[in-house]
PDB file of C-alpha atoms and ligand atoms in Angstrom:
ATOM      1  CA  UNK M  94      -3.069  -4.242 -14.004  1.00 58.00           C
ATOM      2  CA  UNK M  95      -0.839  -6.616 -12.457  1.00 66.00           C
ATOM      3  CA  UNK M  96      -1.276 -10.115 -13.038  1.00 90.00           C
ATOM      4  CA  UNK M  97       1.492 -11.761 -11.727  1.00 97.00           C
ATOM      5  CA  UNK M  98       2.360 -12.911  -7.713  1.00 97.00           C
ATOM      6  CA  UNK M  99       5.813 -11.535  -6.110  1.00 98.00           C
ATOM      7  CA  UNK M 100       7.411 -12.928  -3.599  1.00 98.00           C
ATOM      8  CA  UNK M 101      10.220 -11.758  -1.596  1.00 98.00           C
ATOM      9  CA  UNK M 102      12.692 -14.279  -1.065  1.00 98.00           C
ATOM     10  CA  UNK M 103      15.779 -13.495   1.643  1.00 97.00           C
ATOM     11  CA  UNK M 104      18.897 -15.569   0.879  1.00 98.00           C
ATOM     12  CA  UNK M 105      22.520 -16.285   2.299  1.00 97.00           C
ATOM     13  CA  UNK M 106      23.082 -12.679   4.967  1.00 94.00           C
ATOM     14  CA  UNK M 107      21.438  -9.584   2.848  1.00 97.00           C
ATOM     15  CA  UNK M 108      20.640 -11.032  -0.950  1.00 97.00           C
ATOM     16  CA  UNK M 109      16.996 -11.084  -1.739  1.00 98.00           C
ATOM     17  CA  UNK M 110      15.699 -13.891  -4.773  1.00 98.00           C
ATOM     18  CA  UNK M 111      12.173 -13.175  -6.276  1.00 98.00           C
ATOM     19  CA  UNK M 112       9.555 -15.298  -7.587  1.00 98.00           C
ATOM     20  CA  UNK M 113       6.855 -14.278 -10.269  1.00 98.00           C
ATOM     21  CA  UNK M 114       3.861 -16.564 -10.377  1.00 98.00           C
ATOM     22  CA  UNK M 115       0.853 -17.052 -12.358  1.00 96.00           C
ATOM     23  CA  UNK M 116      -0.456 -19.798  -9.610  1.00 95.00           C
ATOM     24  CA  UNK M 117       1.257 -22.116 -11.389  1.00 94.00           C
ATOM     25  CA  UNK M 118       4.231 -21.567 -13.471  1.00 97.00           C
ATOM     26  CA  UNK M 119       7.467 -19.364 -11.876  1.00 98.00           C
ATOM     27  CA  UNK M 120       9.634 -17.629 -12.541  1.00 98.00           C
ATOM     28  CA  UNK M 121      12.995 -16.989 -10.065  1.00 98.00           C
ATOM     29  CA  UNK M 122      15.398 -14.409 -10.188  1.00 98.00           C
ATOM     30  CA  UNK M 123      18.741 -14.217  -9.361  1.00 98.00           C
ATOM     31  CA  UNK M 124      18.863 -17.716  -6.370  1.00 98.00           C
ATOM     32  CA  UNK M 125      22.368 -17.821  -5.377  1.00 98.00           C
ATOM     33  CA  UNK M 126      21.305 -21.247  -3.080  1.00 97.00           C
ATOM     34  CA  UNK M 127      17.906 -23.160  -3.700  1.00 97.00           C
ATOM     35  CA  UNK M 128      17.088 -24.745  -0.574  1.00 97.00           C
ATOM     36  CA  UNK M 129      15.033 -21.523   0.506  1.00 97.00           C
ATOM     37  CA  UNK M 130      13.561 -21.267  -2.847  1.00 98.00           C
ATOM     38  CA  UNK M 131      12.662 -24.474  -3.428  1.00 97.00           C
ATOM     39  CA  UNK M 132      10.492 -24.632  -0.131  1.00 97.00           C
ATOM     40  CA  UNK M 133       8.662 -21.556  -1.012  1.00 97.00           C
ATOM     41  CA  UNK M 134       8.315 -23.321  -4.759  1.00 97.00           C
ATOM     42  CA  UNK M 135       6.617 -26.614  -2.887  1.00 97.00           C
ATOM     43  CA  UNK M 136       4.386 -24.897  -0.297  1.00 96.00           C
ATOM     44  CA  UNK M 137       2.683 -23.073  -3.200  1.00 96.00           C
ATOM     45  CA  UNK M 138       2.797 -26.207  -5.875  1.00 97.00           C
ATOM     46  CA  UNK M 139       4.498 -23.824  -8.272  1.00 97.00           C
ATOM     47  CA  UNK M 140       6.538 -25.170 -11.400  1.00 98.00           C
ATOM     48  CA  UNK M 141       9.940 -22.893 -12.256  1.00 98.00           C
ATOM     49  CA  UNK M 142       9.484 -22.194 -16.182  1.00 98.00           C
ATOM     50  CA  UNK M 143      12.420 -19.621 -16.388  1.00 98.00           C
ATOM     51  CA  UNK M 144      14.631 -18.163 -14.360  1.00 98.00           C
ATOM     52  CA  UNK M 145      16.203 -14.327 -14.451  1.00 98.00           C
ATOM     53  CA  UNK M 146      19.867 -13.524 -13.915  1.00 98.00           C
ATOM     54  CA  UNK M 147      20.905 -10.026 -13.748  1.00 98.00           C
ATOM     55  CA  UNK M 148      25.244 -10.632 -13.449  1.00 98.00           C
ATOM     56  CA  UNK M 149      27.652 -13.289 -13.146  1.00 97.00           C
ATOM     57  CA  UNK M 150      28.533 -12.785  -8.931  1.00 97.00           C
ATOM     58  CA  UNK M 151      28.245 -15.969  -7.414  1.00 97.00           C
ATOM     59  CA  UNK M 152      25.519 -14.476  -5.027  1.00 97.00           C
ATOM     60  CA  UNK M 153      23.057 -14.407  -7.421  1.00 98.00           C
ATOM     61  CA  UNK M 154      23.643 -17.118  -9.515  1.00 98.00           C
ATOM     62  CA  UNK M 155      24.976 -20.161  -7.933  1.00 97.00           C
ATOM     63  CA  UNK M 156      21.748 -21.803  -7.117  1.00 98.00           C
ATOM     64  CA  UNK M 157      20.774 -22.094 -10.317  1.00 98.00           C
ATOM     65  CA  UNK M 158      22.404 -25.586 -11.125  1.00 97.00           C
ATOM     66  CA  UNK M 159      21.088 -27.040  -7.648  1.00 97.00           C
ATOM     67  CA  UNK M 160      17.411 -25.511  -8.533  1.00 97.00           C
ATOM     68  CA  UNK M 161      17.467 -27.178 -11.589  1.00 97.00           C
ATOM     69  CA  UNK M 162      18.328 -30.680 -10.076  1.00 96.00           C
ATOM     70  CA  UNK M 163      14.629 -29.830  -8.516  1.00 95.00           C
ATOM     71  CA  UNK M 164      12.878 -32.324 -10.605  1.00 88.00           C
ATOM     72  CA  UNK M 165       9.686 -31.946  -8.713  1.00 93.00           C
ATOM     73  CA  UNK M 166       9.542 -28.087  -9.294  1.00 95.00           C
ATOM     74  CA  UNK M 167      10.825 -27.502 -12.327  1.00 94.00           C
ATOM     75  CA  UNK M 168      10.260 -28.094 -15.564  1.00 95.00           C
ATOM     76  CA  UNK M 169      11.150 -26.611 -18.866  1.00 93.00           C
ATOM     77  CA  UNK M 170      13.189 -24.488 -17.314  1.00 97.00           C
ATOM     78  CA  UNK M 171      14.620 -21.643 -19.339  1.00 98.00           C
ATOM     79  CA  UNK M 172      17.620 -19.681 -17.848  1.00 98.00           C
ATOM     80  CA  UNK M 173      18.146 -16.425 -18.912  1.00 98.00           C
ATOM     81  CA  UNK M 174      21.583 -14.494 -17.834  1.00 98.00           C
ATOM     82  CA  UNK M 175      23.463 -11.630 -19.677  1.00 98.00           C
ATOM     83  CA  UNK M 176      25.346 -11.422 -22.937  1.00 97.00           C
ATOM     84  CA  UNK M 177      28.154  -9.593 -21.756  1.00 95.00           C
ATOM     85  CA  UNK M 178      28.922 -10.207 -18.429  1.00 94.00           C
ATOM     86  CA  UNK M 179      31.132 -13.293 -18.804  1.00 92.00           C
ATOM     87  CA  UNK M 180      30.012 -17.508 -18.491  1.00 93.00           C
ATOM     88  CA  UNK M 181      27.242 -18.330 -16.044  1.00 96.00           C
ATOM     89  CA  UNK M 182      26.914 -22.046 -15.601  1.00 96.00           C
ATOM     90  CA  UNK M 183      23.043 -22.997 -16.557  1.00 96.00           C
ATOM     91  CA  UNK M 184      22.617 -20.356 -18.578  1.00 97.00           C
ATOM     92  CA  UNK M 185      20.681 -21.267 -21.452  1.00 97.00           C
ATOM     93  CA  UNK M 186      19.679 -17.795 -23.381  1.00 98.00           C
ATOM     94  CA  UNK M 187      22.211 -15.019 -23.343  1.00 98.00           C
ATOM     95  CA  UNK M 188      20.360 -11.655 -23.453  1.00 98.00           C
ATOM     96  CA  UNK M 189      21.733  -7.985 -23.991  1.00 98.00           C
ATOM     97  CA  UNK M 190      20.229  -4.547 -23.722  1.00 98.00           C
ATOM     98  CA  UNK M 191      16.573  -3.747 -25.701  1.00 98.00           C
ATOM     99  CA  UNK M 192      16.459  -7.508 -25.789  1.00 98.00           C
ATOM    100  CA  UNK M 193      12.965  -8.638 -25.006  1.00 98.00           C
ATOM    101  CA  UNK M 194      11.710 -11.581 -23.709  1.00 98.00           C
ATOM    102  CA  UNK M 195       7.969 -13.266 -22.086  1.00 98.00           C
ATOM    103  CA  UNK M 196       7.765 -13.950 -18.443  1.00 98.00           C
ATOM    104  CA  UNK M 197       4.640 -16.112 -17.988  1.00 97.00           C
ATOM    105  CA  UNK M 198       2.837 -13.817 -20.568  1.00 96.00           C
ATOM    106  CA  UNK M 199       4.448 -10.515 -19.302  1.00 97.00           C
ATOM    107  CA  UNK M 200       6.846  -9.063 -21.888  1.00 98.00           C
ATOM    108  CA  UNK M 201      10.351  -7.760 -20.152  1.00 98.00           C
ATOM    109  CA  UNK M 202      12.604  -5.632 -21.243  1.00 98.00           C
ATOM    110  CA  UNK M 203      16.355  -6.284 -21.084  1.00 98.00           C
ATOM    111  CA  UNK M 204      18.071  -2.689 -19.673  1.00 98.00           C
ATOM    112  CA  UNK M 205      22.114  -2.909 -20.096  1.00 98.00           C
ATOM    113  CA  UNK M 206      23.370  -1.348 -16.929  1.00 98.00           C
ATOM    114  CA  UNK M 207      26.941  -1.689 -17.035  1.00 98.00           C
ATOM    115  CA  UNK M 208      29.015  -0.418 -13.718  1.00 97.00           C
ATOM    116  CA  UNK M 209      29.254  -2.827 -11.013  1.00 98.00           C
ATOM    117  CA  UNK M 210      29.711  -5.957 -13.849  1.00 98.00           C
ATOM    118  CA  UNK M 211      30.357  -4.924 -17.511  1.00 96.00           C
ATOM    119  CA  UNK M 212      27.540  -7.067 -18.616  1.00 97.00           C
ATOM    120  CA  UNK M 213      24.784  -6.147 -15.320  1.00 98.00           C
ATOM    121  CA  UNK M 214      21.003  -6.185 -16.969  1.00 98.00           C
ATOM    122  CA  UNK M 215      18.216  -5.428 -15.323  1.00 98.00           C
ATOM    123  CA  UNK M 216      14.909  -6.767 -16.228  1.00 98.00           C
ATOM    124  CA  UNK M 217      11.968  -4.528 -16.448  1.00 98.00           C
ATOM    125  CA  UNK M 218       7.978  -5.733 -16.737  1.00 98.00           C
ATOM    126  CA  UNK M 219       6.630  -2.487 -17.595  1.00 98.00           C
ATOM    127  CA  UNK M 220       2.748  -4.022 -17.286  1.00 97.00           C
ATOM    128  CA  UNK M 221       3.637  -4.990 -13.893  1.00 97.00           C
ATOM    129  CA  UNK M 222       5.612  -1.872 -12.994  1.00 98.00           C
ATOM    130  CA  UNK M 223       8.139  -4.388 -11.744  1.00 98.00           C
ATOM    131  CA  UNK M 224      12.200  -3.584 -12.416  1.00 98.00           C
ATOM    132  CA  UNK M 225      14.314  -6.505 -11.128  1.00 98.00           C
ATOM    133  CA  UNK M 226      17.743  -4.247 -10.892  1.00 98.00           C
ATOM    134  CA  UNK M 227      20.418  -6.843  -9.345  1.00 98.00           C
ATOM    135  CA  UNK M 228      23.336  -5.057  -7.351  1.00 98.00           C
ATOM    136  CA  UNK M 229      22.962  -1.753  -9.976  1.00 98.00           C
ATOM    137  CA  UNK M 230      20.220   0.290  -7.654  1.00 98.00           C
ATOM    138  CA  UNK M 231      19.283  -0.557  -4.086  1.00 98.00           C
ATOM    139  CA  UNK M 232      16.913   1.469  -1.805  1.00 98.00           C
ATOM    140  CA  UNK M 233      19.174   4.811  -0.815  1.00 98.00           C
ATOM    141  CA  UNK M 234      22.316   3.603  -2.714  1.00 98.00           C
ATOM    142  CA  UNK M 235      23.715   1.669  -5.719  1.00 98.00           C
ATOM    143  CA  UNK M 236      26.207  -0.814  -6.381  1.00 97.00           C
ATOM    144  CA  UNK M 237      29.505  -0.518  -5.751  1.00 97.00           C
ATOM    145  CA  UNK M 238      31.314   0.262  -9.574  1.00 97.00           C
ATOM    146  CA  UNK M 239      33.643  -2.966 -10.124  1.00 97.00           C
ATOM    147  CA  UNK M 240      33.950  -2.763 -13.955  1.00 95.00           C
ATOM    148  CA  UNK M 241      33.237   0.281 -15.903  1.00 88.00           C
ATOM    149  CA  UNK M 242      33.792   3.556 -14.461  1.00 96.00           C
ATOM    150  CA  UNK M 243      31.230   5.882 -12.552  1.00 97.00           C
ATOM    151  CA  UNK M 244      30.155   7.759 -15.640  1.00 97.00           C
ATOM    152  CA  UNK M 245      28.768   4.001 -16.726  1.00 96.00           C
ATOM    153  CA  UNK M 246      27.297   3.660 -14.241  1.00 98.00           C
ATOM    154  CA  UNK M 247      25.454   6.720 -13.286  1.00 98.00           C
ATOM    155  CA  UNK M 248      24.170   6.621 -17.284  1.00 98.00           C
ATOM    156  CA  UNK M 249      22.881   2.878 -15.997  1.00 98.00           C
ATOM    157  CA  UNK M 250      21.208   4.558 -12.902  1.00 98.00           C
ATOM    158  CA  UNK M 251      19.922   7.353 -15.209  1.00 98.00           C
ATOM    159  CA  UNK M 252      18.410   4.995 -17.949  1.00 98.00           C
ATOM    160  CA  UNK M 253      16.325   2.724 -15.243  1.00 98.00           C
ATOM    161  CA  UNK M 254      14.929   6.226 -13.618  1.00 98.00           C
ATOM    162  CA  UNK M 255      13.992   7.007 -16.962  1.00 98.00           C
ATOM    163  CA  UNK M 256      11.719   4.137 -17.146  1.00 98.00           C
ATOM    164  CA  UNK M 257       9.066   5.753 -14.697  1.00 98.00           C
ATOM    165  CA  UNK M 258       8.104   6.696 -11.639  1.00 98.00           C
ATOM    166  CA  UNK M 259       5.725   3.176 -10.981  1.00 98.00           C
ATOM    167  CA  UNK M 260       8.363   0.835 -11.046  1.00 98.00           C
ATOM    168  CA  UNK M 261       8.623  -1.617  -7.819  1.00 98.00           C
ATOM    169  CA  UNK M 262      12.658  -2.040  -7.585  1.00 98.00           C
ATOM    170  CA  UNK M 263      13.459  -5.219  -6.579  1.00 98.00           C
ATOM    171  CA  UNK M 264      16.828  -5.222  -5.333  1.00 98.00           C
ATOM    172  CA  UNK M 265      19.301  -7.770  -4.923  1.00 98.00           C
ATOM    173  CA  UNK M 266      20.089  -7.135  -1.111  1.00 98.00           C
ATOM    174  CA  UNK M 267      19.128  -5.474   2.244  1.00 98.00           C
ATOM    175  CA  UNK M 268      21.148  -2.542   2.248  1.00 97.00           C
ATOM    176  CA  UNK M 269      18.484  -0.227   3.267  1.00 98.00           C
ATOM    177  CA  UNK M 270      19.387   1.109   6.943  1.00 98.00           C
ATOM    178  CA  UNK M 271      23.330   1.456   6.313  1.00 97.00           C
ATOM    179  CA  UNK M 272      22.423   3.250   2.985  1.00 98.00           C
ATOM    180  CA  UNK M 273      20.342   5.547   4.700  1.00 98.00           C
ATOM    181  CA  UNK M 274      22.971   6.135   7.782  1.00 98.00           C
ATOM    182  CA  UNK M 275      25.261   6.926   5.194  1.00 98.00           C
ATOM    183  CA  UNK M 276      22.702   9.053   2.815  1.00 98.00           C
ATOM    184  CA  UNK M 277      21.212  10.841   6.270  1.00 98.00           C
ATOM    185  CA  UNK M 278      24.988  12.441   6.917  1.00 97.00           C
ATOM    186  CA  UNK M 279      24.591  13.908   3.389  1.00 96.00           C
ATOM    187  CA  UNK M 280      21.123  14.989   3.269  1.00 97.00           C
ATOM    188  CA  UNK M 281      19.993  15.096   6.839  1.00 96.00           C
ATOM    189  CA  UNK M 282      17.646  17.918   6.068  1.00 96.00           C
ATOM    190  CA  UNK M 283      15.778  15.473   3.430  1.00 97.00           C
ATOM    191  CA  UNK M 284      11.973  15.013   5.055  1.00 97.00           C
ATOM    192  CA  UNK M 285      11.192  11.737   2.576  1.00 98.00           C
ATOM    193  CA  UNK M 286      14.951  10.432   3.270  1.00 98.00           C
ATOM    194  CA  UNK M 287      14.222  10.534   7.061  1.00 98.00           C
ATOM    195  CA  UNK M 288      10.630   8.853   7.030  1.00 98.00           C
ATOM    196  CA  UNK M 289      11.770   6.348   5.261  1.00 98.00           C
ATOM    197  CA  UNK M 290      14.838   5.276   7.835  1.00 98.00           C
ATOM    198  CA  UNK M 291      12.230   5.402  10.175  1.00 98.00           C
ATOM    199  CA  UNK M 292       9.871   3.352   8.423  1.00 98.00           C
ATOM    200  CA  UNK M 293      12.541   0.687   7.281  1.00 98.00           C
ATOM    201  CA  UNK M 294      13.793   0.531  11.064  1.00 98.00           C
ATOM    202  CA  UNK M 295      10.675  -0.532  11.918  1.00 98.00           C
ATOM    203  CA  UNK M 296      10.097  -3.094   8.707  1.00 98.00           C
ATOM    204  CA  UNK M 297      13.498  -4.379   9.810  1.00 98.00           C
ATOM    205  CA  UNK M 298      12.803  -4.174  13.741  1.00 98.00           C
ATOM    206  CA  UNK M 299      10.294  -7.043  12.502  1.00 98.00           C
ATOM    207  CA  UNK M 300      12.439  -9.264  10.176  1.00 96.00           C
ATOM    208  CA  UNK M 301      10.561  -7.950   7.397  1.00 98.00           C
ATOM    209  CA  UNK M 302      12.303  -6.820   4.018  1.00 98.00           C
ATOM    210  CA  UNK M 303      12.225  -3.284   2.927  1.00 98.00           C
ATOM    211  CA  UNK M 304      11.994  -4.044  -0.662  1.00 98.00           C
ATOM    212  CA  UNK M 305      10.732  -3.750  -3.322  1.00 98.00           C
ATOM    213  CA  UNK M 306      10.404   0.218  -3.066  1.00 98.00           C
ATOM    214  CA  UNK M 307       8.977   2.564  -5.768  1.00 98.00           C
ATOM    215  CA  UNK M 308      10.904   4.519  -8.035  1.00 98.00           C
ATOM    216  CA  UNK M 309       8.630   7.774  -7.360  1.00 98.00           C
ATOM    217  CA  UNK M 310       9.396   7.779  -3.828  1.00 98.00           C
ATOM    218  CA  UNK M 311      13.570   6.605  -4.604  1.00 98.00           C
ATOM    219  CA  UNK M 312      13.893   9.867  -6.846  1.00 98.00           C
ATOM    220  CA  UNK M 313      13.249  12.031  -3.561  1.00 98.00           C
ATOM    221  CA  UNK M 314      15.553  10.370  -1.198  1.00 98.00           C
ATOM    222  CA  UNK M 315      17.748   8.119  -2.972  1.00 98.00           C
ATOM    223  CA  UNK M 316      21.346  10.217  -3.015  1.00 98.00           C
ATOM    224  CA  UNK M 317      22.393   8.593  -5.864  1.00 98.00           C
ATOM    225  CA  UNK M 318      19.528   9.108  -7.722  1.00 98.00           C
ATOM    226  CA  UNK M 319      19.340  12.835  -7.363  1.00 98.00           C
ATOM    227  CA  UNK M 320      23.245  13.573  -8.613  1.00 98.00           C
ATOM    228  CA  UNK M 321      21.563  15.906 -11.149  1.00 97.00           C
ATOM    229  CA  UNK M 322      19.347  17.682  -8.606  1.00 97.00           C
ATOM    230  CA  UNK M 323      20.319  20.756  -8.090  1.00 96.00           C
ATOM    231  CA  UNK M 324      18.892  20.703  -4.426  1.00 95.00           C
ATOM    232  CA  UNK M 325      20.968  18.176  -3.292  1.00 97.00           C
ATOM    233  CA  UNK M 326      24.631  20.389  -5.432  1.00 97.00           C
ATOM    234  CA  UNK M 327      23.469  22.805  -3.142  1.00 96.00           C
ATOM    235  CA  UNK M 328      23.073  20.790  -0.149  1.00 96.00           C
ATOM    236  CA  UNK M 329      26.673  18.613  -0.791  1.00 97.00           C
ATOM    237  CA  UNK M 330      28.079  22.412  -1.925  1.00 96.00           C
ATOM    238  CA  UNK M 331      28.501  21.538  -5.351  1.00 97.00           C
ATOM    239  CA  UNK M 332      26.903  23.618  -7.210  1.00 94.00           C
ATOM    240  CA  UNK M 333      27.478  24.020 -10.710  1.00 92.00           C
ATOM    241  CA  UNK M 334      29.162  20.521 -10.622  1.00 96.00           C
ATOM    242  CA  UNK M 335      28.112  18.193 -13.317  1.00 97.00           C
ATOM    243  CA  UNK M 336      25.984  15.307 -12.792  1.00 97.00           C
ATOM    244  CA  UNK M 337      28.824  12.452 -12.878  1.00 98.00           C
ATOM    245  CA  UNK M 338      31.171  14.787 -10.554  1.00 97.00           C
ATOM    246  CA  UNK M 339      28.261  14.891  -7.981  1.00 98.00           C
ATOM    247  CA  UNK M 340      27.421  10.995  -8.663  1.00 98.00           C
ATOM    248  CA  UNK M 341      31.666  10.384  -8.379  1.00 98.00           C
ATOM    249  CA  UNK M 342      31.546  12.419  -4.922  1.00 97.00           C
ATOM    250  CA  UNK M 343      29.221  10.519  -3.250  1.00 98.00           C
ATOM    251  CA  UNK M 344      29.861   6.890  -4.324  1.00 97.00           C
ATOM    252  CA  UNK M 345      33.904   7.493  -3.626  1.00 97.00           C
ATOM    253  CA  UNK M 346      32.275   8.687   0.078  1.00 97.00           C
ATOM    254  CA  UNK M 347      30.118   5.551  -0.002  1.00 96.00           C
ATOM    255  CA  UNK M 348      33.372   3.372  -0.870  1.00 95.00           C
ATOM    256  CA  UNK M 349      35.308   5.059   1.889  1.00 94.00           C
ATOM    257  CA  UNK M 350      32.262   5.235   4.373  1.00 88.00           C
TER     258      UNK M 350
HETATM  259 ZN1  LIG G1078      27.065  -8.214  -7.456  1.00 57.46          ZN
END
């Protein structure tokens, strides 16, 4: 059962920040500014314990020196970013893949999902069926593939779908509607891929965010989740094509697109 508040915070255009809460401790993840943040953090008289970073891109981790500065809503602050993805100013505990750490009393996992950064990690709280997945999965697409090639990165994709069907994906931006104009010209005949444009038009017809989505509901819609599905070979013609030819097809489109 889940014990722990989430909050959806929208920063700069399309990134999203989240906060975990107990009522009174925090926890933020990935605040690329603070201001936003920190205004939430006041309004509920929560204290910042830790704070989550998935990769080293500036928009999701260069808010982390001006949150700390924050004296009023911080306070033993630790600041956890990855091993392998390069320096992160504030960082204060350098975690890698099977890593495992406690978020207010919640053990996470640390997932390597190299692709879009070398070092990308995604942090998953299996007891509150929460994944926070950075710029690696978003709802009907993934990352673009900066480091690492697509082979990485589909095994990345493969190893958070593996982690089950409950988990709440909380992605770093708002990508929904042009992910699903691009996945519709695909897989227009997909029932579950068209309900859910509809529905996210209408979440984003009222400023609201369309994440965090469920992993149950990605697997049947989510192009880039379904590489291996031989429903969708058929569909792009591909059949017989392996997983990571399929996967390379449709992010190369995505790139172009
Ligand atoms: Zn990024």
């Amino acid at each position: 059962m889940a014990t722990l508040r989430l909050q959806v915070v929208p920063v700069l255009q399309d990134n999203y920040s989240y906060i975990l809460d107990d009522g009174k401790g925090a926890f933020v993840v990935d605040p690329p500014e603070s201001a936003p943040l920190v205004s939430v953090l006041r309004s509920g008289g929560l204290v910042v314990r830790g704070i989550l970073l998935t990769h080293r891109h500036g928009d999701h981790v260069a808010g982390v020196v001006s949150l700390l500065r924050e004296a009023d809503v911080v306070d033993g602050v630790v600041v956890y970013g990855p091993g392998e993805d390069g320096e992160i100013e504030g960082v204060t505990a350098r975690v890698v893949g099977g890593d495992s750490i406690d978020v207010l009393g919640v053990e996470a996992g640390v997932v390597a999902v190299p692709g879009h950064t070398r070092g990308h990690i995604a942090y998953d709280l299996a007891a509150e069926s929460l994944l926070f997945c950075g710029d690696c999965l978003f709802s009907l697409g993934c990352g673009r593939v900066f480091e690492g090639t697509f082979e990485h990165m589909w095994q990345s994709i493969v190893r958070l779908r593996a982690l089950g069907d409950d988990r709440r994906l909380c992605c770093g931006h708002e990508y929904t509607l042009v992910n699903g104009a691009f996945a519709l010209r695909h897989d227009g005949g997909n029932g579950a891929l068209r309900g859910w444009v509809q529905e996210a038009e209408t979440l984003r017809g009222r400023g609201l965010p369309t994440v965090p989505v469920v992993m149950g509901d990605e697997r049947l819609r989510n192009p880039f989740l379904r590489a291996d599905d031989v429903a969708l070979q058929r569909v792009l013609g591909m059949e017989g094509a392996s997983a990571v030819e399929v996967f390379t097809f449709l992010r190369q489109a995505r790139d172009r697109w």
